[in-house]
PDB file of C-alpha atoms in Angstrom:
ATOM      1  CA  UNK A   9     -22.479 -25.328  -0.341  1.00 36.00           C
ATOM      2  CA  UNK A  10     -21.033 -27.280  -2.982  1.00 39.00           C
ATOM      3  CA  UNK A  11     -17.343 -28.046  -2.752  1.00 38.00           C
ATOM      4  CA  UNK A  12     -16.203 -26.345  -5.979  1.00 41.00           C
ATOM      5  CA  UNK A  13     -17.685 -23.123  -4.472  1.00 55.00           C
ATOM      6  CA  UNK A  14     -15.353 -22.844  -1.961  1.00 70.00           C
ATOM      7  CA  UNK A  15     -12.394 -22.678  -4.138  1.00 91.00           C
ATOM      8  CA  UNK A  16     -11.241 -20.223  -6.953  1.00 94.00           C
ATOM      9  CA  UNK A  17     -13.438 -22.087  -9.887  1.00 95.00           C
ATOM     10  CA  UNK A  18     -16.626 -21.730  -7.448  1.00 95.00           C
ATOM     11  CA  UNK A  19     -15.609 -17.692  -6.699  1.00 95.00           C
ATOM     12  CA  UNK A  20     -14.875 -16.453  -9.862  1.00 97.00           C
ATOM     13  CA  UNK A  21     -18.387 -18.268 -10.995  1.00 97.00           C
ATOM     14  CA  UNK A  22     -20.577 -16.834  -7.749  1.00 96.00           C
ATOM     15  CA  UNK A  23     -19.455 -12.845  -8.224  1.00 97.00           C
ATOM     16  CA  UNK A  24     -19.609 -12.667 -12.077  1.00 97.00           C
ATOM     17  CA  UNK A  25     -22.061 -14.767 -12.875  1.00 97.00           C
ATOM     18  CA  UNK A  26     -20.355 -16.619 -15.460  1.00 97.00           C
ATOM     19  CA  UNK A  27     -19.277 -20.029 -15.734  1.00 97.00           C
ATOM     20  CA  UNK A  28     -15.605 -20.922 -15.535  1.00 97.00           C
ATOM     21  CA  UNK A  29     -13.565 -22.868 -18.146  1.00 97.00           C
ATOM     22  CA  UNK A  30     -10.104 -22.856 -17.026  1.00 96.00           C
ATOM     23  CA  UNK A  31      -8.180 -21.804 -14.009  1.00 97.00           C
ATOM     24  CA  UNK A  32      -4.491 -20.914 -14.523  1.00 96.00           C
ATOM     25  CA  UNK A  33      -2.847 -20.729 -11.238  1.00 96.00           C
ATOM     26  CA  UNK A  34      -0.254 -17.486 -10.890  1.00 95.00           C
ATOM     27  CA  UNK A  35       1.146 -18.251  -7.234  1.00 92.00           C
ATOM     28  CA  UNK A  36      -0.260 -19.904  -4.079  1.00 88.00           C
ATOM     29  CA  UNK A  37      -2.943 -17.342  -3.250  1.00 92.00           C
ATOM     30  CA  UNK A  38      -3.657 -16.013  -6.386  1.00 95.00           C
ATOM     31  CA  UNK A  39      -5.521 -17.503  -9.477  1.00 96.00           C
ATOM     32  CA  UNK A  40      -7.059 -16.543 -13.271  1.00 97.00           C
ATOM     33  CA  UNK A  41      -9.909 -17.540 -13.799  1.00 97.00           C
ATOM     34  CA  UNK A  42     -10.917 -17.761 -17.507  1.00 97.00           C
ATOM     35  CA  UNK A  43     -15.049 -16.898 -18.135  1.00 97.00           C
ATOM     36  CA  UNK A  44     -17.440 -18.514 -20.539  1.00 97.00           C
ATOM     37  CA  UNK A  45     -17.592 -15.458 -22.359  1.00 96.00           C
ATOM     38  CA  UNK A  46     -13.859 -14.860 -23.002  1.00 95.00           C
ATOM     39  CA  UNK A  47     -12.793 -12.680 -20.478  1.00 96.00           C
ATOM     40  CA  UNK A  48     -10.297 -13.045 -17.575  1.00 97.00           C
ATOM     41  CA  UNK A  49     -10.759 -12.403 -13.758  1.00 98.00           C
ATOM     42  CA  UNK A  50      -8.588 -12.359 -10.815  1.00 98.00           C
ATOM     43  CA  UNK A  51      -9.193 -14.694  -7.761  1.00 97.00           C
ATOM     44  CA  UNK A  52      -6.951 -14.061  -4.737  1.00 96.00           C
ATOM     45  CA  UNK A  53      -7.261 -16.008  -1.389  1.00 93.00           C
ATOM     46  CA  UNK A  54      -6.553 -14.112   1.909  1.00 88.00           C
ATOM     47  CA  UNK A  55      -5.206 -15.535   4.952  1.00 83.00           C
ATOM     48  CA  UNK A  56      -5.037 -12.706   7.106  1.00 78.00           C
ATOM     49  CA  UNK A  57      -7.814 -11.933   9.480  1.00 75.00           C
ATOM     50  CA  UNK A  58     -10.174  -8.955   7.781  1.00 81.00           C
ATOM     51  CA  UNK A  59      -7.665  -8.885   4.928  1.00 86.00           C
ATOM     52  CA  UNK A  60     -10.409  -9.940   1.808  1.00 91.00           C
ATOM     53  CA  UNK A  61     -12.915  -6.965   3.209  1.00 93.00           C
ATOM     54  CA  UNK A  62     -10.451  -4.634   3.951  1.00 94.00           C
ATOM     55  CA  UNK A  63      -8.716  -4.845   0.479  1.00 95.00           C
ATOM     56  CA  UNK A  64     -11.962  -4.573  -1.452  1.00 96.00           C
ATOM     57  CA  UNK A  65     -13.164  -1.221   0.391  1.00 97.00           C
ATOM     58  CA  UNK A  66      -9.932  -0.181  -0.219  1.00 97.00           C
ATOM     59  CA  UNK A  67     -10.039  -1.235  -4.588  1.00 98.00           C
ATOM     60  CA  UNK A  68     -13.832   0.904  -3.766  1.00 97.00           C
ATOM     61  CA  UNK A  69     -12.287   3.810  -2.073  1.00 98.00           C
ATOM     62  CA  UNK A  70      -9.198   4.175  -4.413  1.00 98.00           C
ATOM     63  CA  UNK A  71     -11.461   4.166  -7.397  1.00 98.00           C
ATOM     64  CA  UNK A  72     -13.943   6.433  -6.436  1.00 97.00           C
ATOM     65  CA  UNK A  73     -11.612   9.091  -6.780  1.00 97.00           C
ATOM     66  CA  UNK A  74     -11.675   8.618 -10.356  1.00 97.00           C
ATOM     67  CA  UNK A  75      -7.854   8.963 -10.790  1.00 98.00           C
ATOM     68  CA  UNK A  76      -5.400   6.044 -11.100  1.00 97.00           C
ATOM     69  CA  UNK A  77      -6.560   3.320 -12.193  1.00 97.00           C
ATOM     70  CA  UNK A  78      -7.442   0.330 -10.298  1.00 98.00           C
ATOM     71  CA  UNK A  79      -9.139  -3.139 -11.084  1.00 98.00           C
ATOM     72  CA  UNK A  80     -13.031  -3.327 -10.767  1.00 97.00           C
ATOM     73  CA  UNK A  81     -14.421  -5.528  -7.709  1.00 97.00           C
ATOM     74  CA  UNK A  82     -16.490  -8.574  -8.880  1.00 97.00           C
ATOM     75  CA  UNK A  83     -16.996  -9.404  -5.125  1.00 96.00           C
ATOM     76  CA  UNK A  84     -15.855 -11.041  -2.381  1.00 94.00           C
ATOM     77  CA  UNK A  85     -16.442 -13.240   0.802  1.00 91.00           C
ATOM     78  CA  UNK A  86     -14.527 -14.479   3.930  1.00 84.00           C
ATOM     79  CA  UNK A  87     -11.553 -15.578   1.959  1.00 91.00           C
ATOM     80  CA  UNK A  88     -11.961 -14.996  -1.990  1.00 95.00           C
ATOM     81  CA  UNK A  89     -11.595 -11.770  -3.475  1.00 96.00           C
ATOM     82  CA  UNK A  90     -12.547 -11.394  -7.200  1.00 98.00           C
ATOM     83  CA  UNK A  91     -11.298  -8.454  -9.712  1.00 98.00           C
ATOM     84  CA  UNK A  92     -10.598  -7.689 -13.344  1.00 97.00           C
ATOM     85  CA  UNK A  93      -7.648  -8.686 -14.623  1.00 97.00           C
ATOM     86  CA  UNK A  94      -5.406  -5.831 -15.911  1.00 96.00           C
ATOM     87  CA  UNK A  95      -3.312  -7.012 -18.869  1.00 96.00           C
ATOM     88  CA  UNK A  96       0.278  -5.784 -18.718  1.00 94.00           C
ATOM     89  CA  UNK A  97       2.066  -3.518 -20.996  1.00 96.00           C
ATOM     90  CA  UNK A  98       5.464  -2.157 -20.366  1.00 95.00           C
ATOM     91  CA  UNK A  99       6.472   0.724 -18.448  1.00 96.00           C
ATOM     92  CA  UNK A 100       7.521   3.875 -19.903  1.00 96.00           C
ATOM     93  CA  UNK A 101       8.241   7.879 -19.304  1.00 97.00           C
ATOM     94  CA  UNK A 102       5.121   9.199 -20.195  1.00 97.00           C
ATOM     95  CA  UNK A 103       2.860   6.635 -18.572  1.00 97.00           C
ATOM     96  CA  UNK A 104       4.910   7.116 -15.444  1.00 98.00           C
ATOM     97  CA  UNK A 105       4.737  10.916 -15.761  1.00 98.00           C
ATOM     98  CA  UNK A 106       0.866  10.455 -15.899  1.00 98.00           C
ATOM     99  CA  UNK A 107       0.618   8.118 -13.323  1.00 98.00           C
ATOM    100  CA  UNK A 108       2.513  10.405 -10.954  1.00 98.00           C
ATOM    101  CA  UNK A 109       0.187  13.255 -11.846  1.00 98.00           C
ATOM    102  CA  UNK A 110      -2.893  10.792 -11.452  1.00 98.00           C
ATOM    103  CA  UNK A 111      -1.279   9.722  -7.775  1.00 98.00           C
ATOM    104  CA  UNK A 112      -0.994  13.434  -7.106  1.00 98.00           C
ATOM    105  CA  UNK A 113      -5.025  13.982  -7.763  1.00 98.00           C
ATOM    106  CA  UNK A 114      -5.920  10.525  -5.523  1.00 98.00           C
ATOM    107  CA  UNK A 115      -4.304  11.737  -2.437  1.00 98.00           C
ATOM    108  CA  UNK A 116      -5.876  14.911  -3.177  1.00 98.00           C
ATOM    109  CA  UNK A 117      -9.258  13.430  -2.399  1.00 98.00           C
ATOM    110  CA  UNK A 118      -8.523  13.339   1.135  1.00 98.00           C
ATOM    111  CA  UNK A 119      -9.444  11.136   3.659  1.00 98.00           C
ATOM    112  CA  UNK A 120     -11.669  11.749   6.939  1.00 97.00           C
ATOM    113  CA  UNK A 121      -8.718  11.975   9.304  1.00 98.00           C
ATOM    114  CA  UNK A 122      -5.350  10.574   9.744  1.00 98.00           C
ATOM    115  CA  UNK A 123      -5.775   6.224  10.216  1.00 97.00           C
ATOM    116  CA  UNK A 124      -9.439   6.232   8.285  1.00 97.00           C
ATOM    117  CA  UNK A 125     -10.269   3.123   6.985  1.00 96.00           C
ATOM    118  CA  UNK A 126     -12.056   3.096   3.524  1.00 97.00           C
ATOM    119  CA  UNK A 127     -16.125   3.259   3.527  1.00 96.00           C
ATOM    120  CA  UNK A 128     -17.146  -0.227   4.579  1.00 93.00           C
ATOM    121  CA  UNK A 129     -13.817  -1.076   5.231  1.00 93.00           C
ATOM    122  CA  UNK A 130     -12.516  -2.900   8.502  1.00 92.00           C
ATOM    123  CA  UNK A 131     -10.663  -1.097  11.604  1.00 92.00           C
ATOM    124  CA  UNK A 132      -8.633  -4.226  12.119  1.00 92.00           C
ATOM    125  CA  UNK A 133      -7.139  -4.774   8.492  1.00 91.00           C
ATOM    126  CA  UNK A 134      -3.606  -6.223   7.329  1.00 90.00           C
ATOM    127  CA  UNK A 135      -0.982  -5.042   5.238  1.00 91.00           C
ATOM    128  CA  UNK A 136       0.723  -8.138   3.732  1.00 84.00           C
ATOM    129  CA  UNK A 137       0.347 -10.732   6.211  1.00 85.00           C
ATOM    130  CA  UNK A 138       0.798  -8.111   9.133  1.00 91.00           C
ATOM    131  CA  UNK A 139      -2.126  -6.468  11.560  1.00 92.00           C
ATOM    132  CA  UNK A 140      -3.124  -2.933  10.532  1.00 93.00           C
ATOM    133  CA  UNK A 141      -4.871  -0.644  13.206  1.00 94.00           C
ATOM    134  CA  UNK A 142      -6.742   2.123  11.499  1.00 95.00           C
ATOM    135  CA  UNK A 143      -7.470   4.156  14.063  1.00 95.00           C
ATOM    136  CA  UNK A 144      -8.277   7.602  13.398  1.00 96.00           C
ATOM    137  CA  UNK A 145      -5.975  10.401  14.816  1.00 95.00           C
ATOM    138  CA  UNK A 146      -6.124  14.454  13.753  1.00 90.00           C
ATOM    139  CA  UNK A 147      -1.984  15.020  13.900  1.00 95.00           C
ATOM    140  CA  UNK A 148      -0.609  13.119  12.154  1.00 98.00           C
ATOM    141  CA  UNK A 149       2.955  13.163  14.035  1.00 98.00           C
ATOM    142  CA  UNK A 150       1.166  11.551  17.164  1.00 97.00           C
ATOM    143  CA  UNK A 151      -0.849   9.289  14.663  1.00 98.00           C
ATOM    144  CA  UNK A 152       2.339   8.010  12.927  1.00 98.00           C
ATOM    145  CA  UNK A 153       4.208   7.419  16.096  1.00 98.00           C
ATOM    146  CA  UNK A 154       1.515   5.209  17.825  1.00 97.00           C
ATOM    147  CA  UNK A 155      -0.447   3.645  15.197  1.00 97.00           C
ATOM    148  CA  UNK A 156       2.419   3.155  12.603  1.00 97.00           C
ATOM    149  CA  UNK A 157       5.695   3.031  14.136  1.00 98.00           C
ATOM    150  CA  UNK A 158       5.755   1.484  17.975  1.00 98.00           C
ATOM    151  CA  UNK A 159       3.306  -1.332  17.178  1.00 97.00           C
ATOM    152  CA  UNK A 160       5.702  -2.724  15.179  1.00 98.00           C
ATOM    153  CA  UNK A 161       8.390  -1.878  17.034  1.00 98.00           C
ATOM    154  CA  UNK A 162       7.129  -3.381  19.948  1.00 97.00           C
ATOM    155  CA  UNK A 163       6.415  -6.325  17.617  1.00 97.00           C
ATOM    156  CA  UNK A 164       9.857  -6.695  16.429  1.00 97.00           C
ATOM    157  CA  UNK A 165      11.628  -6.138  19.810  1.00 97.00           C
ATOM    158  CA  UNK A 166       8.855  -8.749  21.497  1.00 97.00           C
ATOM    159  CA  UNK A 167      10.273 -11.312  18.793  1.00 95.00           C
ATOM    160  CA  UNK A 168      13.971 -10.948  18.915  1.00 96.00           C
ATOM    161  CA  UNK A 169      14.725  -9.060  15.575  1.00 97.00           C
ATOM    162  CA  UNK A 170      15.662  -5.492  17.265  1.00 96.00           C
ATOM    163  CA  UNK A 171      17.787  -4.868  20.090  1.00 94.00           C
ATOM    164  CA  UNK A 172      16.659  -2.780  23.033  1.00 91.00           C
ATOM    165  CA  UNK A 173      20.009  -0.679  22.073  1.00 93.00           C
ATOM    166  CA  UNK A 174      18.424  -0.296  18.790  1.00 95.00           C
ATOM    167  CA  UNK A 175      14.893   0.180  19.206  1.00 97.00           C
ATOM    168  CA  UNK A 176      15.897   3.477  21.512  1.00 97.00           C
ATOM    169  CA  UNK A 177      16.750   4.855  18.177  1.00 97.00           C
ATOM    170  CA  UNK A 178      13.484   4.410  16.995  1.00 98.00           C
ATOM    171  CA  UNK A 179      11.555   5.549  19.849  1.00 98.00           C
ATOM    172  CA  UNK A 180      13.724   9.143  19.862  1.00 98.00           C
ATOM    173  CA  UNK A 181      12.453   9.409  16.376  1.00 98.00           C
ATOM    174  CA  UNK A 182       8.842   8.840  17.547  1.00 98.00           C
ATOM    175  CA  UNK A 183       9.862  11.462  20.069  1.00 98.00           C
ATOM    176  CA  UNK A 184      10.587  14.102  18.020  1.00 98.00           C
ATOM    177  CA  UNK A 185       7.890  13.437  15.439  1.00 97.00           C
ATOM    178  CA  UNK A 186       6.681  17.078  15.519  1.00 97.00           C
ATOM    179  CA  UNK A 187      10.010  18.562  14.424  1.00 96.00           C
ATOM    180  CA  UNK A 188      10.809  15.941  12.158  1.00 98.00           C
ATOM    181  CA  UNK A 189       7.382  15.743  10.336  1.00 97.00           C
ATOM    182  CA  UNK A 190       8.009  19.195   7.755  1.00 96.00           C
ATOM    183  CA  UNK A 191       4.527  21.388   7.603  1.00 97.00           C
ATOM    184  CA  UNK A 192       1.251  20.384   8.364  1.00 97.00           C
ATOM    185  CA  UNK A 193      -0.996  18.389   5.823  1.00 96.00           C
ATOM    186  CA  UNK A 194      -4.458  16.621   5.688  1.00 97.00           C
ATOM    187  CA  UNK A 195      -5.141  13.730   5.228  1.00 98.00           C
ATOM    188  CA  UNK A 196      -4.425  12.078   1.907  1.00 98.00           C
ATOM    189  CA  UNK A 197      -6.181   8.788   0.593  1.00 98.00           C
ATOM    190  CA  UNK A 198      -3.324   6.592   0.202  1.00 98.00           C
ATOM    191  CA  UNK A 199      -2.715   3.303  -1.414  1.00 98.00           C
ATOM    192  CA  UNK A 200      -0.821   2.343   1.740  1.00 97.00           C
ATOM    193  CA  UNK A 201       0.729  -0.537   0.638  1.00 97.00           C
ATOM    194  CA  UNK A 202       2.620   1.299  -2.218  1.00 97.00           C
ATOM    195  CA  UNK A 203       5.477  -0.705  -3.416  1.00 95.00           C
ATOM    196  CA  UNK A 204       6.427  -1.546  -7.082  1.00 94.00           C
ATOM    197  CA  UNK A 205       4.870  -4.824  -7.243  1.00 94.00           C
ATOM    198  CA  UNK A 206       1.740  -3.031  -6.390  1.00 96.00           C
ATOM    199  CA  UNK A 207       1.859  -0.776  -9.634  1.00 97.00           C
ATOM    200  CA  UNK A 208       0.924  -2.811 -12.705  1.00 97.00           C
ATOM    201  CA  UNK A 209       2.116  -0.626 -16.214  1.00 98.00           C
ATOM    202  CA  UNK A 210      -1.075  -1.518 -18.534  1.00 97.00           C
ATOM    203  CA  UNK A 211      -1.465  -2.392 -21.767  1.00 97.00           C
ATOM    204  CA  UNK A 212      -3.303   0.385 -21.947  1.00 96.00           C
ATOM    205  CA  UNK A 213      -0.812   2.782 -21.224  1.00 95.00           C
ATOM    206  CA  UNK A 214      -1.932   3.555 -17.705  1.00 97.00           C
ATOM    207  CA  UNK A 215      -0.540   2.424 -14.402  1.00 97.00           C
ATOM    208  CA  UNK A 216      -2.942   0.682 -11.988  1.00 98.00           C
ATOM    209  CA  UNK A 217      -2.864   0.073  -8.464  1.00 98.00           C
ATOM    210  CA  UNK A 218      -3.507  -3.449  -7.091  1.00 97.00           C
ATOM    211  CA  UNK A 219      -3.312  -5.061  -3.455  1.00 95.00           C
ATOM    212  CA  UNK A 220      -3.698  -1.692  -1.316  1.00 96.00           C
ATOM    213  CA  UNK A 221      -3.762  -1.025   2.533  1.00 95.00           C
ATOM    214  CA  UNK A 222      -5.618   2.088   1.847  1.00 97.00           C
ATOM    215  CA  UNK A 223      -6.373   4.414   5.218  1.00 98.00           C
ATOM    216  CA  UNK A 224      -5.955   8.302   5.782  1.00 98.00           C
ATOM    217  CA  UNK A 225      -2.190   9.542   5.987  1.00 98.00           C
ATOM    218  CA  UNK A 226       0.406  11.465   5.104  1.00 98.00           C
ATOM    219  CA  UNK A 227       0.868  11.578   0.947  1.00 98.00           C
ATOM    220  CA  UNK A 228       4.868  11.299   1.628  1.00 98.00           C
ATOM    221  CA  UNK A 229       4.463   8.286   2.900  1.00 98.00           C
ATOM    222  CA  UNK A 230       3.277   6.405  -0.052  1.00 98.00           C
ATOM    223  CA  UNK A 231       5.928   8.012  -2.263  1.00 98.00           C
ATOM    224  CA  UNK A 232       8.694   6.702   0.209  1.00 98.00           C
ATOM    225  CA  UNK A 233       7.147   3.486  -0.236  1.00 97.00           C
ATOM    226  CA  UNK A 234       7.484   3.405  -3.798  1.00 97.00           C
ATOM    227  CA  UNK A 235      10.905   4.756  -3.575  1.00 96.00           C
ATOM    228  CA  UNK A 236      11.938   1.744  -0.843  1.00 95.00           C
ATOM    229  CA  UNK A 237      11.979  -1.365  -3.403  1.00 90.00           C
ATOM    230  CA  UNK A 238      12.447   0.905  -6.682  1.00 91.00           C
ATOM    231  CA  UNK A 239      10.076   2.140  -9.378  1.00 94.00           C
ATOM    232  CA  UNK A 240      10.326   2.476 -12.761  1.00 95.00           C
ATOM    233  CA  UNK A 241      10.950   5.616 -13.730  1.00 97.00           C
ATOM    234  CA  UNK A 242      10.679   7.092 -10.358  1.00 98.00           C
ATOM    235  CA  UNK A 243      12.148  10.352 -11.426  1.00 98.00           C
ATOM    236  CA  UNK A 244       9.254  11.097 -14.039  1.00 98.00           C
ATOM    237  CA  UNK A 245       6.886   9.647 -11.797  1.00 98.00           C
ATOM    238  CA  UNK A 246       8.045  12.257  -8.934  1.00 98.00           C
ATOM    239  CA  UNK A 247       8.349  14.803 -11.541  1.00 98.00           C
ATOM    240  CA  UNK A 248       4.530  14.354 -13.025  1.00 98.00           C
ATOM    241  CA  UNK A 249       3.396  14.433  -9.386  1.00 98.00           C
ATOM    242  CA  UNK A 250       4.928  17.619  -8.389  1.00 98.00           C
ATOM    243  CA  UNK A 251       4.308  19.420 -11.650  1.00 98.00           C
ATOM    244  CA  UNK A 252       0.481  18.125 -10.162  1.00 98.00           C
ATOM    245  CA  UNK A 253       1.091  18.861  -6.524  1.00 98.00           C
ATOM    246  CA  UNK A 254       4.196  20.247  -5.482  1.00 98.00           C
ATOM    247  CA  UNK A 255       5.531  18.724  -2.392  1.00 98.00           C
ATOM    248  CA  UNK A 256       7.332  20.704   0.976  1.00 98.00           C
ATOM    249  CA  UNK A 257      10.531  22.044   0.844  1.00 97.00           C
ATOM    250  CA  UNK A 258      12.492  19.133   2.615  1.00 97.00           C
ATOM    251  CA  UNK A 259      10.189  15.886   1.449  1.00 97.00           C
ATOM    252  CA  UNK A 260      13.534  14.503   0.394  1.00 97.00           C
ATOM    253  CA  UNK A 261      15.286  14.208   3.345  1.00 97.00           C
ATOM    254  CA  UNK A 262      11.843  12.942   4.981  1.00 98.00           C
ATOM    255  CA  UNK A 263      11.905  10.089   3.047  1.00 98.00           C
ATOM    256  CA  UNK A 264      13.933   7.509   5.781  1.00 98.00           C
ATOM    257  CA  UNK A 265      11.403   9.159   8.006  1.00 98.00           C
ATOM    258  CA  UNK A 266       8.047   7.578   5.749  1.00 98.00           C
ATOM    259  CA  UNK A 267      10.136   4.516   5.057  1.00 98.00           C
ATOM    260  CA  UNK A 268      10.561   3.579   8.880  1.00 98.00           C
ATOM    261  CA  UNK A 269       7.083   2.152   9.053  1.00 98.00           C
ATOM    262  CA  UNK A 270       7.269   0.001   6.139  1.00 97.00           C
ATOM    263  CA  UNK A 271      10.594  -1.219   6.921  1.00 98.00           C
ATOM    264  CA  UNK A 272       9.563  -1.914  10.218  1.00 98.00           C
ATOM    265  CA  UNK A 273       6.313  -3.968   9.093  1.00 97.00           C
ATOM    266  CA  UNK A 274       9.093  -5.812   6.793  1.00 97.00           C
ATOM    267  CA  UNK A 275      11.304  -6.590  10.012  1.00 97.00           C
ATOM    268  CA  UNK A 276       8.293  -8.202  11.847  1.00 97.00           C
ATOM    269  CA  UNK A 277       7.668 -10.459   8.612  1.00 96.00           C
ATOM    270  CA  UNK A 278      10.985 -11.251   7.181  1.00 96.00           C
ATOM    271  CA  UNK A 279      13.318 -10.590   9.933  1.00 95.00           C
ATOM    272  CA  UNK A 280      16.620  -9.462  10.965  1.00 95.00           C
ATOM    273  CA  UNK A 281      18.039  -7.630   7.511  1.00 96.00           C
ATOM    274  CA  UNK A 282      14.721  -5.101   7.513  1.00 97.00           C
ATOM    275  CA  UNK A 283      15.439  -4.312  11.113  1.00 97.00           C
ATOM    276  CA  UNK A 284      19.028  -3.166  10.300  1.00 97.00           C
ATOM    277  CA  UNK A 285      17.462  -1.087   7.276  1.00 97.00           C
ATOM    278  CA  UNK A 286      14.649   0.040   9.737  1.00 98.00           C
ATOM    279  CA  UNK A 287      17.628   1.321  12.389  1.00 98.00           C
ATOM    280  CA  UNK A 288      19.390   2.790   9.136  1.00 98.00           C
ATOM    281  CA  UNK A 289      16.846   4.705   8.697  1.00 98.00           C
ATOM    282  CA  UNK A 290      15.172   6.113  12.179  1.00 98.00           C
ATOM    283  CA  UNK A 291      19.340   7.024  12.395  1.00 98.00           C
ATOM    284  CA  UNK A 292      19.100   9.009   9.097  1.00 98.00           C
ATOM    285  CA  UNK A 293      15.587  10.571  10.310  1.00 97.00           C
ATOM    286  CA  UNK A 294      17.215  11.854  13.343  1.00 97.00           C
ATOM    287  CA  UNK A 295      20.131  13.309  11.455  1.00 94.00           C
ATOM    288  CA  UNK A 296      18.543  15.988   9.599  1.00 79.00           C
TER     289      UNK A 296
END
């Protein structure tokens, strides 16, 4: 193989075919790559193990669904992944009204069972730079506890950044999952990875979802996520969804309950301040 084609330049080239007449670099992983014919792809580098094949079945699985948005796959390899580019507009009420309504419809599509991974997509994948398990489960409180919550737990508590005192807070939650979890759903296709710097506000007045961890879970989950780090208009985002798909009476006070496995990914990665917010949380769970 040719040197260049084991960088960005020699990617972007390979899956669309094009030649490539400028590269302008956006952050250590991530790259555009500018096309003989004028137009503009995306070239991101993965590190983690599984992480390139499990994010493209996941860009597949998300758009199949034919709801929000999401950035066409050029292809990918070992360690390059290659997608449109989505050029950026600003956000706004009605776009996030739509895209809430459009997020309502995707996790309508379902999933196979609780922990699926996407069509063609890995068991062992990664959200961020952290392992993720999907391992299929049919209730979802059991799911969520072992698959979601302890491994990173364990993870955390194995590495110093929780307390034992602490992580007993968290493992009462996992306890009394069932009671805590509000009515039954299926599975919902989630993004899975659904923070703001996921959503991109288009120029063509449409949100779009990059960078997912998608798998089969619960759709609260995903909304917690995009309340954790804040959302543009979250409120008419919430609002389009449930005029879409009303959620169960108490999904508000669930919320610390979805946000525990986030924060807890968080506390293995960055450390000691996501643990607090993790204990903050399982606390708040457990006090409904």
């Amino acid at each position: 193989m040719h040197g260049s084609d084991q960088g960005p330049e020699g990617a972007a080239a390979r899956f669309t075919g094009r030649a490539v007449t400028g590269l302008r670099p956006l952050s250590g992983t991530l790259v555009e790559a500018i096309l003989d014919d004028g137009r503009v792809v995306m070239v991101k580098r993965h590190d983690a193990p599984g992480g390139v094949g499990a994010e493209a079945a996941g860009l597949r699985w998300l758009g199949a669904a034919g709801t929000v948005r999401v950035p066409a796959v050029h292809g990918h390899d070992g360690r390059w992944l290659v997608t449109d580019r989505v050029p950026e507009g600003r956000p706004d009420g009605r776009t996030a009204s739509r895209f809430g309504r459009d997020l309502a419809a995707l996790h309508a599509c379902g999933a196979e069972a609780f922990g699926a991974a996407p069509p063609g997509g890995p068991r062992d994948a990664s959200i961020g730079l952290a392992p993720l398990r999907n391992v299929p489960g049919t209730d979802w409180p059991g799911w969520y506890a072992e698959h979601r919550v302890l491994p990173y737990l364990r993870a955390a508590v194995d590495d110093g950044t929780l307390r034992a005192g602490e992580a007993s807070v968290v493992e009462r939650v996992c306890e009394r999952l069932p009671e805590l979890a509000g009515p039954p759903e299926p599975p919902a296709r989630l993004h899975g990875d659904l923070w703001n710097g996921n959503v991109l506000w288009g120029a063509d007045g449409h949100a779009w979802l990059i960078d997912p961890a998608a798998h089969g879970g619960h759709r609260e989950t995903d909304l917690a996520m995009l309340r954790l780090f804040g959302c543009p208009h979250l409120d008419e985002v919430l609002d389009g969804y449930q005029e879409a798909a009303p959620l169960a009476d108490g999904w508000r006070e669930r919320v610390p309950l979805h946000q525990l496995f986030p924060l807890l990914v968080h506390a293995v990665l960055f450390g000691r301040s996501y643990a607090e917010q993790a204990v903050g949380a399982a606390r708040a769970a457990l006090a409904r």
